[in-house]
Amino acid sequence: MANKPKTFYYGTMMNNKELPWYKRVKRWGQTNLTEIDPLDYNADFWCDYWHKTAIQGIIVNAAGIVAYYPTSFQNQYKAQFLGEKDLYGQINSLARKEGLAVLARMDSNRALPEFYREHPDWFCHNSKNEPLVTQGRYLACVNSPYYKTYLPRIMEEIISLYRPDGFTDNSWTGAGRHYICHCPHCQKKFLTETGHSLPEEANWEDPLFRIWVKWSYRCRMENWDLNNRITQQAGGKDCLWLGMVNGNPVNTLLNFCDLNEVGKRSQIIMTDHQSRDGVTGFEQNSLNGKLLHQVGGDHIIIPESLAQYVRGDLTFRRASNPKEESHLWMCSGFAGGISPWWHHVGARQEDKRQFNNTPTLFQWHKKNEEYLYDRKPIANIGLLWSHENTDFYGRDKGKERVLMPWRGFTRAMTRHRIPFLQIHADRIEEYVDKLDLLILPDLVVMSDSQCRQIETFVAQGGSLIITGRSSIMDETGMLRSNFGLADVMGVNYRGDSLELKGSHPNWDKADSHDYLRLENRDKNELFKDFNETDILPFGGNLTPVSPREDSLWVCQATHIPSFPIYPPEFCWTENLHTDIPMVFTKLHEAGGHLAYWPADIDRCYGERALPDHGRLLANTIKWAVKGDLPFTLRGPGYLDCHLYRQDNRLIFHVCNYSGAEVKPGYMDEFLPVGPLEITIKKPCPGWKPLGIECRVEGKNVSCIEKGDSLSFVIDRVIDHEMIVIEGSSF
Ligand SMILES: [Zn+2]
């Protein structure tokens, strides 16, 4: 594994030409070549577009599934209309003349039947020895000579001909986790490395399958390291090979991409997350940036491919995405430390509106580079995630089991303007003295070591929010007899199944028509803003637990079980009280505030976005951090806020998603919000603000200092704003 320098280079070295490309190139472009493009690639048009968008590097299709240069490898498929041309070479030369960095793009995992017939053992086979075929092409196995020797030779050829700065690979992870390849190479490698024969089928209950899952992650990272050895040996130490990754910690894992391991190895992370989807909102892009910086470091560049074509429930590769939709997704990325990278599919376009989507924002990015890199996020809350939880708890229901609780918290914190970091559960100890609160969003799978790190965090005064069945499974996916965190939680598990009951919209089935009864309502910070109600709707799952006698837990809400919803005459319950706990809180002797929600309101909020649930989550968080947050913002709107520090400078992003916080749909029109009153805690004692500038509206504002904070008002935010607060600690 490459050792990664962890040095910071604030400001001063920003535009140094001496820096290697991966520390220098901030804006990227990619015309994803299609087979017909060699016929009439319009070099003048694209060169002009490179200038208009101020890009410094391009990604050009080279080889893999389709080659765009005259390769000497007979079985490497060439683009249908390439003929005798060398389109890759032509674009490579043009970019070099313009001073751009060039990455050769590989999309490597499929080949035609002729190739398969020559080397059948290089391709994936199931346990019945049938090859894996998709769209008439055969899927290559990541453990076969196809990946181990053939692709390396192709990359060496490309390096010898064109000297690209590096490589990206779109499909380096090969077949996903539902496909167990039984090719001879997999059989031998698995036996040698684990002592077992391959499992026959994907069965989460089978420990052997779970061993195969962990082994499969390691196989992908082996290829990552192999490819880097090849490209660096042939092309020099800066010729990096970079697999594309996705910043959503749930989705990305379905393909055995270990983000934590990628982060450890990376000096730059190329990411592919081109739009919001039916679950996540615009804030998903700032989360991508934050998470990838968390695994790779604050100082690295994270370019992200940004679709200029229509994406959503349906994809239209040749039509322009609504400009506002593309625009806001990019703004969200900037707020999370993402570098922009436009992406068009095909060099000739009939819908030319897509070329208006990027130039203004790319030029803004160029002007503001100084404030967008080498900065540290300010937050005192960590939201935990892990690969093992997604695999061994999520299994084939990752969306409802893992993504929804995580989404519930991320949405609640965005909605209520609470900054946070996404921390991999193996890295808790790095944050023991840096964070005030850790959140476990139904983090069912936890290793003994992770549990001990949590205990240490609490023993040192940290606060904790736990939901659902967190820690009931170990890291191999085995069910424990009690919570791994039973001591710190002070409750015992009384359940026997991990199944979620689901909910029925059918009014004749009233089993989701249940409620929380708020106890001690008036004196309870968790129920702030709920003065006029004794009950709140629930509709989720309740983990059966019993508190230990000496646990000091205070039960703050009890369960009102489901009762008829229809006909309305039967829909009543009279002051029903049970002793079934929905949420406990306690003040820990070490100083932290602990909250445990057996009721999965995080999952409920992720699934249905009922404001009551979001407010309950936000109130619990504010109580747990004792009201101590780095900033507050007052004013209307669904706003995504991020605060960073660069030495004595503070940078505050506000992205305005108002009107676009629900799906389905597209951003069609920006709805300006304001005025917004912002209060920020000073970063250290003795720090004085020297000036505040809004870098989008282009205005200066004045502030009022009060104790350890400063306050100011900005009149409005249309799409996004970046507020730069210069300061001095003298
Ligand atoms: Zn195989």
XYZ file of C-alpha atoms and ligand atoms in Angstrom:
731
model
C 0.000 0.000 0.000
C 1.294 3.425 -0.919
C 2.185 5.628 1.995
C 0.206 8.779 1.781
C 1.659 12.110 2.845
C -0.645 13.838 5.304
C 0.796 17.310 4.980
C -1.379 20.382 4.610
C -0.572 23.139 2.214
C -2.943 25.931 2.957
C -3.129 28.670 0.413
C 0.474 29.376 -0.299
C 1.187 26.476 -2.649
C -2.188 26.509 -4.362
C -1.182 27.313 -7.937
C 2.304 25.964 -7.863
C 3.060 24.417 -11.262
C 5.587 22.175 -9.540
C 2.834 20.271 -7.814
C 1.869 16.923 -9.325
C -1.380 16.964 -11.300
C -3.397 15.316 -8.526
C -2.625 18.195 -6.165
C -3.054 20.909 -8.779
C -5.935 20.115 -11.143
C -9.220 21.296 -9.595
C -11.664 21.341 -12.542
C -12.199 18.443 -14.886
C -14.156 17.669 -18.034
C -15.184 14.438 -19.707
C -16.700 13.870 -23.087
C -17.590 10.251 -22.722
C -16.874 9.073 -26.267
C -19.433 6.936 -28.043
C -18.633 4.571 -30.878
C -19.738 7.024 -33.547
C -17.574 9.927 -32.345
C -14.423 9.038 -34.350
C -16.359 10.044 -37.498
C -16.559 13.751 -36.757
C -15.084 14.746 -33.391
C -15.208 18.546 -33.409
C -11.912 19.492 -31.800
C -12.469 23.265 -32.151
C -15.806 23.114 -30.368
C -14.475 21.078 -27.447
C -11.326 23.128 -27.105
C -13.463 26.245 -26.870
C -15.672 24.562 -24.262
C -12.595 23.615 -22.219
C -11.692 27.309 -22.100
C -15.218 28.443 -21.281
C -15.355 26.095 -18.327
C -11.779 26.783 -17.166
C -11.022 23.096 -16.793
C -7.473 21.944 -16.115
C -7.803 18.264 -16.897
C -9.805 15.840 -19.025
C -10.743 12.200 -18.863
C -10.579 10.478 -22.258
C -11.874 7.011 -23.158
C -8.886 4.840 -23.989
C -9.612 1.119 -23.720
C -11.366 -1.680 -21.888
C -14.774 -2.558 -23.265
C -14.125 -0.224 -26.228
C -10.766 1.126 -27.456
C -10.302 4.492 -29.200
C -6.692 4.077 -30.286
C -4.971 1.622 -32.677
C -4.044 -0.972 -30.083
C -1.773 -3.876 -30.962
C -3.905 -6.250 -28.912
C -6.000 -8.189 -31.400
C -8.778 -9.114 -29.003
C -9.224 -5.603 -27.597
C -12.477 -4.429 -29.195
C -12.145 -1.117 -31.084
C -14.902 1.447 -31.526
C -17.113 0.547 -34.471
C -16.274 3.720 -36.405
C -12.637 4.110 -35.343
C -11.224 2.723 -38.615
C -7.590 3.710 -38.942
C -8.042 6.751 -36.714
C -6.533 7.427 -33.304
C -9.158 9.520 -31.544
C -7.629 9.040 -28.116
C -4.259 10.190 -29.447
C -5.801 13.201 -31.198
C -7.565 14.418 -28.048
C -4.539 13.637 -25.897
C -2.298 15.831 -28.116
C -4.820 18.665 -28.229
C -5.166 18.663 -24.447
C -1.397 18.652 -23.982
C -1.120 21.687 -26.272
C -3.691 23.446 -24.090
C -1.795 22.563 -20.926
C -4.402 20.163 -19.593
C -3.805 17.020 -17.557
C -5.089 13.844 -19.219
C -6.433 10.731 -17.580
C -6.957 7.660 -19.734
C -10.321 6.128 -18.980
C -10.757 2.385 -18.807
C -14.125 0.691 -18.583
C -12.705 -2.680 -18.345
C -14.855 -5.572 -17.369
C -16.549 -6.959 -20.490
C -15.493 -8.545 -23.780
C -16.943 -10.101 -26.914
C -17.583 -13.849 -27.525
C -14.429 -14.244 -29.669
C -12.301 -13.116 -26.751
C -14.206 -15.416 -24.410
C -13.593 -18.401 -26.674
C -9.866 -17.708 -26.619
C -9.621 -17.503 -22.810
C -12.793 -18.887 -21.251
C -11.158 -19.181 -17.830
C -10.658 -15.380 -17.686
C -14.383 -14.843 -17.364
C -16.913 -15.267 -14.558
C -18.631 -18.638 -14.289
C -21.285 -19.756 -11.854
C -21.176 -23.030 -9.918
C -22.693 -24.825 -12.935
C -19.807 -23.552 -15.062
C -22.041 -21.206 -17.070
C -20.430 -17.900 -18.101
C -21.907 -14.564 -17.012
C -23.147 -12.693 -20.078
C -24.736 -9.276 -20.196
C -25.801 -7.422 -23.362
C -23.938 -10.012 -25.451
C -20.654 -9.409 -23.655
C -18.854 -11.670 -21.205
C -17.967 -10.369 -17.755
C -14.301 -10.795 -16.849
C -13.252 -12.123 -13.446
C -11.241 -9.798 -11.201
C -9.078 -12.696 -10.028
C -8.205 -13.972 -13.501
C -5.286 -13.129 -15.798
C -7.648 -10.697 -17.559
C -7.220 -8.292 -14.637
C -3.845 -9.562 -13.425
C -1.878 -9.478 -16.702
C -3.979 -8.558 -19.749
C -5.279 -5.149 -18.555
C -1.855 -4.219 -17.126
C -0.302 -4.856 -20.563
C -2.950 -2.635 -22.191
C -2.168 0.147 -19.722
C 1.557 -0.238 -20.386
C 0.857 0.117 -24.104
C -1.168 3.298 -23.516
C 1.592 4.719 -21.325
C 4.277 3.944 -23.914
C 2.248 5.597 -26.690
C 0.754 8.636 -24.939
C 2.179 9.128 -21.422
C -1.169 10.006 -19.784
C -0.996 11.520 -16.305
C -2.934 8.589 -14.890
C -5.849 6.209 -15.355
C -9.415 5.996 -14.166
C -11.415 2.802 -14.271
C -15.174 2.748 -14.265
C -15.902 -0.909 -13.541
C -12.871 -2.136 -11.675
C -14.922 -3.928 -9.023
C -16.241 -6.570 -11.421
C -19.247 -8.703 -10.545
C -21.287 -7.640 -7.502
C -21.911 -9.427 -4.250
C -24.748 -11.591 -5.504
C -22.532 -13.404 -7.964
C -20.077 -16.002 -6.722
C -17.574 -16.649 -9.476
C -16.459 -20.273 -9.690
C -13.765 -19.839 -12.325
C -10.594 -21.876 -11.653
C -8.730 -18.760 -10.475
C -11.348 -17.915 -7.847
C -11.526 -21.524 -6.679
C -7.775 -21.758 -6.195
C -7.347 -18.323 -4.629
C -10.215 -18.771 -2.161
C -8.944 -22.203 -1.070
C -5.380 -20.963 -0.634
C -6.342 -17.846 1.282
C -9.207 -19.081 3.456
C -8.828 -22.872 3.523
C -12.385 -23.295 2.225
C -14.087 -24.238 -1.014
C -16.242 -21.512 -2.529
C -19.820 -21.231 -1.245
C -22.387 -22.504 -3.710
C -24.826 -19.647 -3.414
C -25.307 -16.194 -1.921
C -26.879 -17.063 1.422
C -26.393 -14.551 4.223
C -27.141 -17.203 6.844
C -24.128 -19.224 5.675
C -20.902 -18.195 7.508
C -18.905 -19.364 4.476
C -20.721 -16.863 2.273
C -19.896 -14.116 4.749
C -16.224 -15.158 4.643
C -16.427 -14.922 0.843
C -17.868 -11.393 1.127
C -14.952 -10.184 3.247
C -12.464 -11.949 0.955
C -14.067 -10.316 -2.096
C -13.350 -6.841 -0.697
C -9.696 -7.776 -0.251
C -9.476 -9.081 -3.846
C -10.612 -5.672 -5.201
C -8.057 -3.772 -3.163
C -5.316 -6.180 -4.319
C -6.101 -5.160 -7.896
C -6.098 -1.501 -6.868
C -2.551 -1.919 -5.542
C -1.462 -4.033 -8.516
C -2.723 -1.466 -11.027
C -0.913 1.328 -9.233
C 2.320 -0.647 -9.236
C 1.946 -1.187 -12.990
C 1.133 2.411 -13.913
C 3.769 3.883 -11.613
C 6.472 1.527 -12.856
C 5.672 2.285 -16.482
C 4.636 5.929 -16.194
C 6.495 7.320 -13.178
C 5.486 7.828 -9.562
C 2.725 10.310 -10.358
C 1.035 8.041 -12.910
C -1.753 6.921 -10.589
C -4.445 4.377 -11.296
C -7.785 5.433 -9.784
C -10.904 3.336 -9.482
C -14.130 5.283 -9.541
C -16.006 5.269 -6.236
C -19.373 6.422 -4.979
C -19.699 8.473 -1.796
C -22.899 6.928 -0.529
C -21.730 4.462 2.116
C -24.639 2.147 1.467
C -24.811 2.018 -2.326
C -21.113 1.799 -2.979
C -20.648 -1.342 -0.955
C -22.825 -3.467 -3.149
C -19.800 -3.715 -5.441
C -17.132 -4.541 -2.875
C -15.584 -1.093 -2.837
C -14.075 -0.574 0.606
C -14.128 3.214 0.942
C -12.048 3.175 4.082
C -9.271 1.255 2.327
C -9.599 3.438 -0.778
C -9.183 6.505 1.437
C -6.020 5.138 3.042
C -4.428 4.653 -0.392
C -5.592 7.773 -2.185
C -3.926 11.056 -2.990
C -6.967 12.004 -5.046
C -10.385 10.278 -5.148
C -12.326 10.191 -8.410
C -15.978 9.831 -7.599
C -19.055 9.033 -9.610
C -22.281 10.203 -8.022
C -24.039 12.171 -10.681
C -27.377 13.162 -9.235
C -29.749 12.871 -6.318
C -32.064 9.882 -6.354
C -35.446 8.859 -4.982
C -34.118 8.595 -1.434
C -31.418 11.189 -1.006
C -31.757 14.906 -1.499
C -29.422 17.549 -2.866
C -27.544 17.385 0.426
C -26.291 13.953 -0.617
C -23.585 15.682 -2.629
C -22.180 17.696 0.250
C -22.334 14.454 2.259
C -20.341 12.682 -0.483
C -17.590 15.253 -0.239
C -17.558 15.246 3.539
C -17.452 11.449 3.746
C -14.726 11.035 1.151
C -12.633 13.721 2.844
C -13.205 11.866 6.090
C -11.682 8.682 4.668
C -9.054 10.323 2.453
C -8.075 13.471 4.342
C -8.983 17.158 4.236
C -6.166 18.012 1.850
C -6.983 15.748 -1.093
C -8.888 16.747 -4.232
C -12.144 14.885 -4.895
C -13.358 15.415 -8.464
C -16.891 14.219 -9.090
C -18.423 13.373 -12.413
C -21.516 15.562 -12.843
C -24.142 14.484 -15.364
C -25.257 17.212 -17.738
C -27.909 14.860 -19.081
C -31.256 13.975 -17.510
C -30.940 11.668 -14.524
C -33.609 10.548 -12.140
C -36.061 7.701 -12.070
C -35.455 7.547 -15.806
C -32.238 8.516 -17.539
C -32.038 10.347 -20.866
C -28.374 10.406 -21.790
C -28.825 12.703 -24.787
C -31.097 15.379 -23.307
C -30.044 18.299 -21.131
C -30.622 18.020 -17.416
C -32.651 20.999 -16.114
C -30.021 23.674 -15.606
C -31.123 24.426 -12.044
C -30.912 20.728 -11.125
C -27.325 20.376 -12.374
C -26.387 23.718 -10.906
C -27.615 23.007 -7.386
C -26.076 19.518 -7.330
C -22.726 21.141 -8.121
C -23.206 23.857 -5.451
C -23.945 21.150 -2.910
C -20.741 19.419 -3.967
C -18.684 22.589 -3.471
C -20.075 22.896 0.057
C -18.792 19.383 0.784
C -15.377 19.895 -0.813
C -16.111 18.283 -4.191
C -14.251 19.409 -7.323
C -16.410 19.865 -10.420
C -16.087 17.582 -13.446
C -18.573 17.994 -16.254
C -19.716 14.883 -18.001
C -21.392 14.689 -21.422
C -22.168 11.379 -23.083
C -21.063 11.700 -26.698
C -19.055 14.324 -28.566
C -21.957 15.377 -30.806
C -25.126 16.627 -29.157
C -28.511 17.592 -30.535
C -29.651 19.142 -27.250
C -27.172 21.982 -26.934
C -28.802 23.439 -23.815
C -26.552 21.173 -21.767
C -23.552 23.342 -22.636
C -25.104 26.251 -20.741
C -25.270 24.294 -17.488
C -21.688 24.622 -16.365
C -19.597 27.628 -17.584
C -20.826 30.210 -15.049
C -20.388 27.939 -12.070
C -17.015 26.609 -13.236
C -15.793 30.194 -13.628
C -17.069 30.998 -10.115
C -15.185 27.960 -8.858
C -11.976 29.167 -10.506
C -12.291 32.583 -8.871
C -12.885 31.036 -5.451
C -10.427 28.148 -5.417
C -8.558 29.670 -2.533
C -11.532 29.106 -0.230
C -12.608 25.690 -1.471
C -9.572 23.531 -0.645
C -7.373 22.594 2.280
C -9.904 23.344 4.948
C -11.063 21.550 8.029
C -14.771 21.008 8.671
C -15.990 22.284 12.016
C -18.401 19.893 13.724
C -18.673 18.204 17.100
C -20.957 15.327 16.082
C -20.016 12.057 14.399
C -22.520 9.831 12.589
C -21.148 6.291 12.427
C -21.253 3.930 9.456
C -19.459 0.760 8.435
C -19.216 -1.684 5.560
C -19.957 -4.630 7.819
C -23.250 -3.100 8.891
C -24.335 -2.628 5.290
C -23.309 -6.152 4.332
C -24.138 -8.306 7.325
C -27.152 -6.462 8.681
C -28.350 -4.827 5.476
C -27.952 -8.067 3.489
C -30.508 -7.810 0.676
C -32.547 -5.166 2.490
C -29.893 -2.497 2.781
C -32.262 0.298 1.899
C -34.761 -0.201 4.706
C -32.328 -1.608 7.270
C -29.294 0.631 6.838
C -29.894 3.464 4.415
C -33.126 4.741 5.955
C -31.898 5.229 9.561
C -28.755 6.881 8.191
C -30.851 9.034 5.876
C -33.187 9.926 8.762
C -30.324 11.407 10.735
C -28.620 13.097 7.775
C -31.903 14.651 6.715
C -32.807 15.766 10.248
C -29.401 17.368 10.780
C -29.495 19.093 7.415
C -33.051 20.319 7.973
C -32.176 21.621 11.443
C -28.787 23.033 10.367
C -26.680 20.847 12.617
C -23.173 20.156 11.265
C -21.734 16.644 11.566
C -19.062 14.299 10.268
C -19.559 10.770 8.945
C -17.138 8.549 10.830
C -16.211 5.003 9.898
C -16.815 2.832 12.973
C -13.267 1.459 12.863
C -11.908 4.950 13.380
C -13.780 6.060 16.488
C -10.661 6.348 18.594
C -9.267 9.054 16.307
C -12.192 11.234 17.375
C -12.453 10.462 21.082
C -11.143 13.878 22.080
C -12.405 15.778 19.018
C -16.158 15.146 19.116
C -18.847 15.678 21.754
C -21.422 13.242 20.392
C -21.456 9.969 18.456
C -24.638 8.721 16.802
C -25.254 5.019 16.062
C -28.109 4.902 13.521
C -29.245 1.307 14.045
C -25.628 0.227 13.682
C -26.488 -3.405 14.243
C -23.116 -4.875 13.281
C -20.309 -3.772 15.562
C -17.046 -5.494 16.420
C -15.962 -5.950 20.039
C -13.237 -3.428 19.334
C -15.740 -0.830 18.090
C -17.868 -1.399 21.215
C -14.831 -0.884 23.450
C -14.015 2.346 21.577
C -17.541 3.581 22.237
C -17.162 2.743 25.930
C -13.913 4.682 26.047
C -15.576 7.633 24.341
C -18.364 7.670 26.950
C -15.952 7.122 29.849
C -14.113 10.234 28.708
C -17.266 12.341 28.845
C -18.627 11.835 25.322
C -22.358 11.811 24.612
C -24.122 9.080 22.690
C -27.321 8.528 20.728
C -28.142 4.904 19.931
C -31.133 3.661 17.998
C -32.751 0.292 17.322
C -30.678 -2.863 17.601
C -27.249 -1.260 17.448
C -24.448 -3.722 18.375
C -26.615 -6.858 18.500
C -24.422 -8.515 15.818
C -20.673 -8.978 15.783
C -18.481 -8.105 12.800
C -18.935 -11.513 11.197
C -22.703 -11.088 11.179
C -23.349 -13.439 14.133
C -26.197 -12.518 16.446
C -25.038 -11.824 19.992
C -27.123 -12.954 22.969
C -27.229 -9.351 24.148
C -26.104 -5.945 22.861
C -22.337 -5.605 22.506
C -22.913 -2.235 24.137
C -25.221 -3.621 26.856
C -23.125 -2.163 29.646
C -23.062 1.341 28.279
C -26.678 1.116 27.135
C -27.881 -0.333 30.458
C -30.603 -2.355 28.734
C -31.011 -6.005 27.800
C -32.278 -7.247 24.465
C -35.484 -9.272 24.609
C -36.004 -9.894 20.914
C -35.247 -12.841 18.688
C -35.631 -11.557 15.132
C -34.042 -8.863 13.034
C -36.964 -8.629 10.652
C -38.620 -5.234 10.338
C -42.362 -5.420 10.334
C -42.920 -3.001 7.491
C -45.979 -0.791 7.356
C -49.335 -1.064 5.633
C -51.029 1.894 4.016
C -54.199 -0.235 3.938
C -56.736 1.192 6.435
C -58.148 -2.244 7.148
C -54.770 -3.295 8.551
C -54.137 -0.939 11.422
C -50.841 -2.403 12.629
C -48.845 0.739 11.908
C -51.415 3.048 13.470
C -49.468 3.504 16.714
C -48.122 6.463 18.686
C -45.584 7.751 21.160
C -46.920 9.036 24.461
C -44.731 11.896 25.648
C -43.891 11.540 29.343
C -42.595 14.439 31.447
C -43.404 16.569 28.449
C -43.082 20.031 29.922
C -39.611 19.611 31.423
C -38.182 17.657 28.580
C -35.860 19.113 25.956
C -36.551 16.169 23.659
C -40.140 17.356 23.353
C -39.478 21.045 22.921
C -41.994 22.498 20.443
C -44.573 19.833 21.340
C -46.349 21.756 24.110
C -49.797 21.174 22.708
C -49.728 17.427 22.262
C -49.398 14.385 24.514
C -48.911 12.009 21.627
C -46.976 11.844 18.352
C -47.454 9.473 15.430
C -44.989 6.590 15.092
C -45.533 3.826 12.489
C -42.113 2.228 12.883
C -40.377 -0.663 14.597
C -39.743 -1.005 18.282
C -36.768 -2.973 19.624
C -37.934 -5.053 22.602
C -35.687 -4.219 25.562
C -35.774 -4.121 29.328
C -33.690 -1.622 31.265
C -31.380 -2.929 33.948
C -32.430 -1.971 37.435
C -29.353 0.085 38.181
C -29.185 1.730 34.793
C -30.495 5.197 35.777
C -32.403 5.433 32.501
C -35.404 7.715 32.439
C -38.069 6.592 30.020
C -39.212 9.695 28.168
C -41.871 8.228 25.901
C -43.982 5.088 25.971
C -45.721 3.173 23.267
C -49.398 3.435 22.412
C -50.032 0.231 20.445
C -51.902 0.254 17.163
C -55.671 0.596 17.186
C -58.268 0.711 14.417
C -57.966 3.412 11.814
C -61.245 2.600 10.016
C -64.155 3.044 10.239
C -63.577 6.283 12.122
C -66.106 5.364 14.827
C -63.648 2.718 16.113
C -60.676 5.019 16.034
C -60.242 5.972 19.673
C -58.058 5.324 22.654
C -58.622 6.915 25.995
C -55.460 8.070 27.782
C -53.922 4.678 27.193
C -50.656 4.230 29.087
C -48.253 1.324 28.725
C -44.788 0.803 30.152
C -43.303 -0.088 26.750
C -40.285 2.233 26.332
C -39.764 4.279 23.157
C -36.828 6.416 24.283
C -34.593 6.579 27.323
C -32.189 9.254 28.423
C -29.609 9.425 31.143
C -26.867 11.660 32.425
C -23.695 9.624 32.513
C -21.428 9.979 35.523
C -18.521 10.904 33.218
C -20.484 13.926 32.004
C -22.012 12.803 28.702
C -25.674 12.781 27.802
C -26.924 9.395 26.612
C -30.101 8.737 24.670
C -31.347 5.387 23.472
C -34.265 5.138 21.042
C -35.670 1.580 20.889
C -38.190 3.197 18.540
C -36.662 3.651 15.082
C -37.764 7.206 14.430
C -34.562 7.653 12.397
C -35.807 5.034 9.946
C -39.307 6.557 10.048
C -37.944 10.003 9.181
C -35.737 8.560 6.440
C -38.730 6.819 4.890
C -41.489 9.379 5.294
C -39.933 12.720 6.305
C -42.713 13.528 8.777
C -41.510 16.775 10.390
C -42.351 15.570 13.937
C -39.817 12.764 13.605
C -37.131 15.079 12.282
C -37.755 17.449 15.168
C -37.505 14.606 17.694
C -34.143 13.589 16.232
C -32.877 17.169 16.173
C -34.058 17.808 19.737
C -32.354 14.632 20.945
C -29.124 15.742 19.272
C -29.278 19.254 20.712
C -29.926 17.818 24.177
C -27.030 15.357 23.779
C -24.538 18.082 22.829
C -25.940 20.290 25.615
C -26.932 22.944 23.112
C -23.319 23.443 22.085
C -23.157 23.745 18.284
C -20.570 25.574 16.158
C -23.210 27.794 14.551
C -26.888 28.607 14.404
C -28.860 30.018 11.503
C -32.272 31.657 11.798
C -34.488 32.203 8.801
C -36.764 30.227 6.518
C -35.832 27.549 4.007
C -34.416 24.073 3.555
C -30.761 25.043 3.802
C -27.637 22.902 3.814
C -24.972 24.630 5.937
C -21.289 23.790 6.323
C -18.586 25.570 8.298
C -14.842 25.204 7.661
C -11.647 26.658 9.002
C -8.472 27.567 7.110
C -5.954 28.872 9.652
C -7.580 32.097 10.861
C -10.218 32.165 8.150
C -13.727 30.750 8.497
C -15.774 29.686 5.476
C -19.517 29.182 5.751
C -21.549 27.605 2.951
C -25.313 27.903 2.660
C -27.030 25.926 -0.119
C -30.700 26.656 -0.701
C -32.736 23.534 -1.569
C -36.078 25.137 -0.715
C -38.841 23.745 -2.880
C -36.692 20.794 -3.909
C -36.435 18.873 -0.654
C -38.844 16.179 -1.786
C -38.796 13.766 -4.711
C -39.932 12.994 -7.337
C -39.170 16.030 -9.400
C -36.443 18.330 -10.601
C -35.252 21.755 -9.552
C -37.076 24.082 -11.898
C -36.735 27.486 -10.297
C -34.721 28.866 -7.403
C -36.785 30.260 -4.520
C -34.657 32.908 -2.792
C -34.654 32.945 1.023
C -33.667 35.651 3.478
C -32.809 37.520 5.523
C -30.773 34.903 7.396
C -29.296 35.580 10.822
C -26.124 33.577 11.399
C -24.208 33.182 14.652
C -20.856 31.427 14.619
C -18.655 30.447 17.517
C -15.149 31.898 17.340
C -12.650 29.180 16.438
C -10.320 29.881 19.371
C -9.831 32.350 22.234
C -8.323 35.638 21.101
C -9.596 35.274 17.522
C -11.010 38.509 16.062
C -13.058 38.874 12.885
C -11.506 41.267 10.351
C -14.123 41.212 7.580
C -16.984 39.228 6.103
C -17.600 38.800 2.399
C -20.387 36.974 0.559
C -18.559 35.458 -2.416
C -21.671 34.809 -4.521
C -23.653 38.030 -4.053
C -20.373 39.923 -3.916
C -21.274 41.933 -0.808
C -19.517 42.705 2.441
C -21.467 42.507 5.683
C -20.683 43.686 9.176
C -20.938 41.596 12.320
C -21.597 41.963 16.006
C -19.244 40.252 18.437
C -20.720 38.895 21.605
C -18.598 36.843 23.989
C -17.208 33.840 22.165
C -19.366 34.270 19.054
C -20.112 36.641 16.204
C -23.425 37.322 14.481
C -24.324 38.778 11.111
C -27.219 38.939 8.706
C -27.230 38.172 4.993
C -30.104 39.536 2.975
C -30.790 36.576 0.740
C -29.562 33.354 -0.771
C -30.781 32.432 -4.230
C -28.995 29.156 -5.003
C -25.961 29.136 -2.748
C -23.705 31.480 -0.850
C -20.181 31.158 0.448
C -19.367 33.538 3.273
C -15.691 34.126 3.960
C -14.826 35.488 7.397
C -11.264 36.675 7.637
C -9.887 36.739 11.147
C -6.819 37.215 13.231
C -5.719 35.550 16.425
C -3.481 38.414 17.518
Zn -13.376 -15.883 -10.920
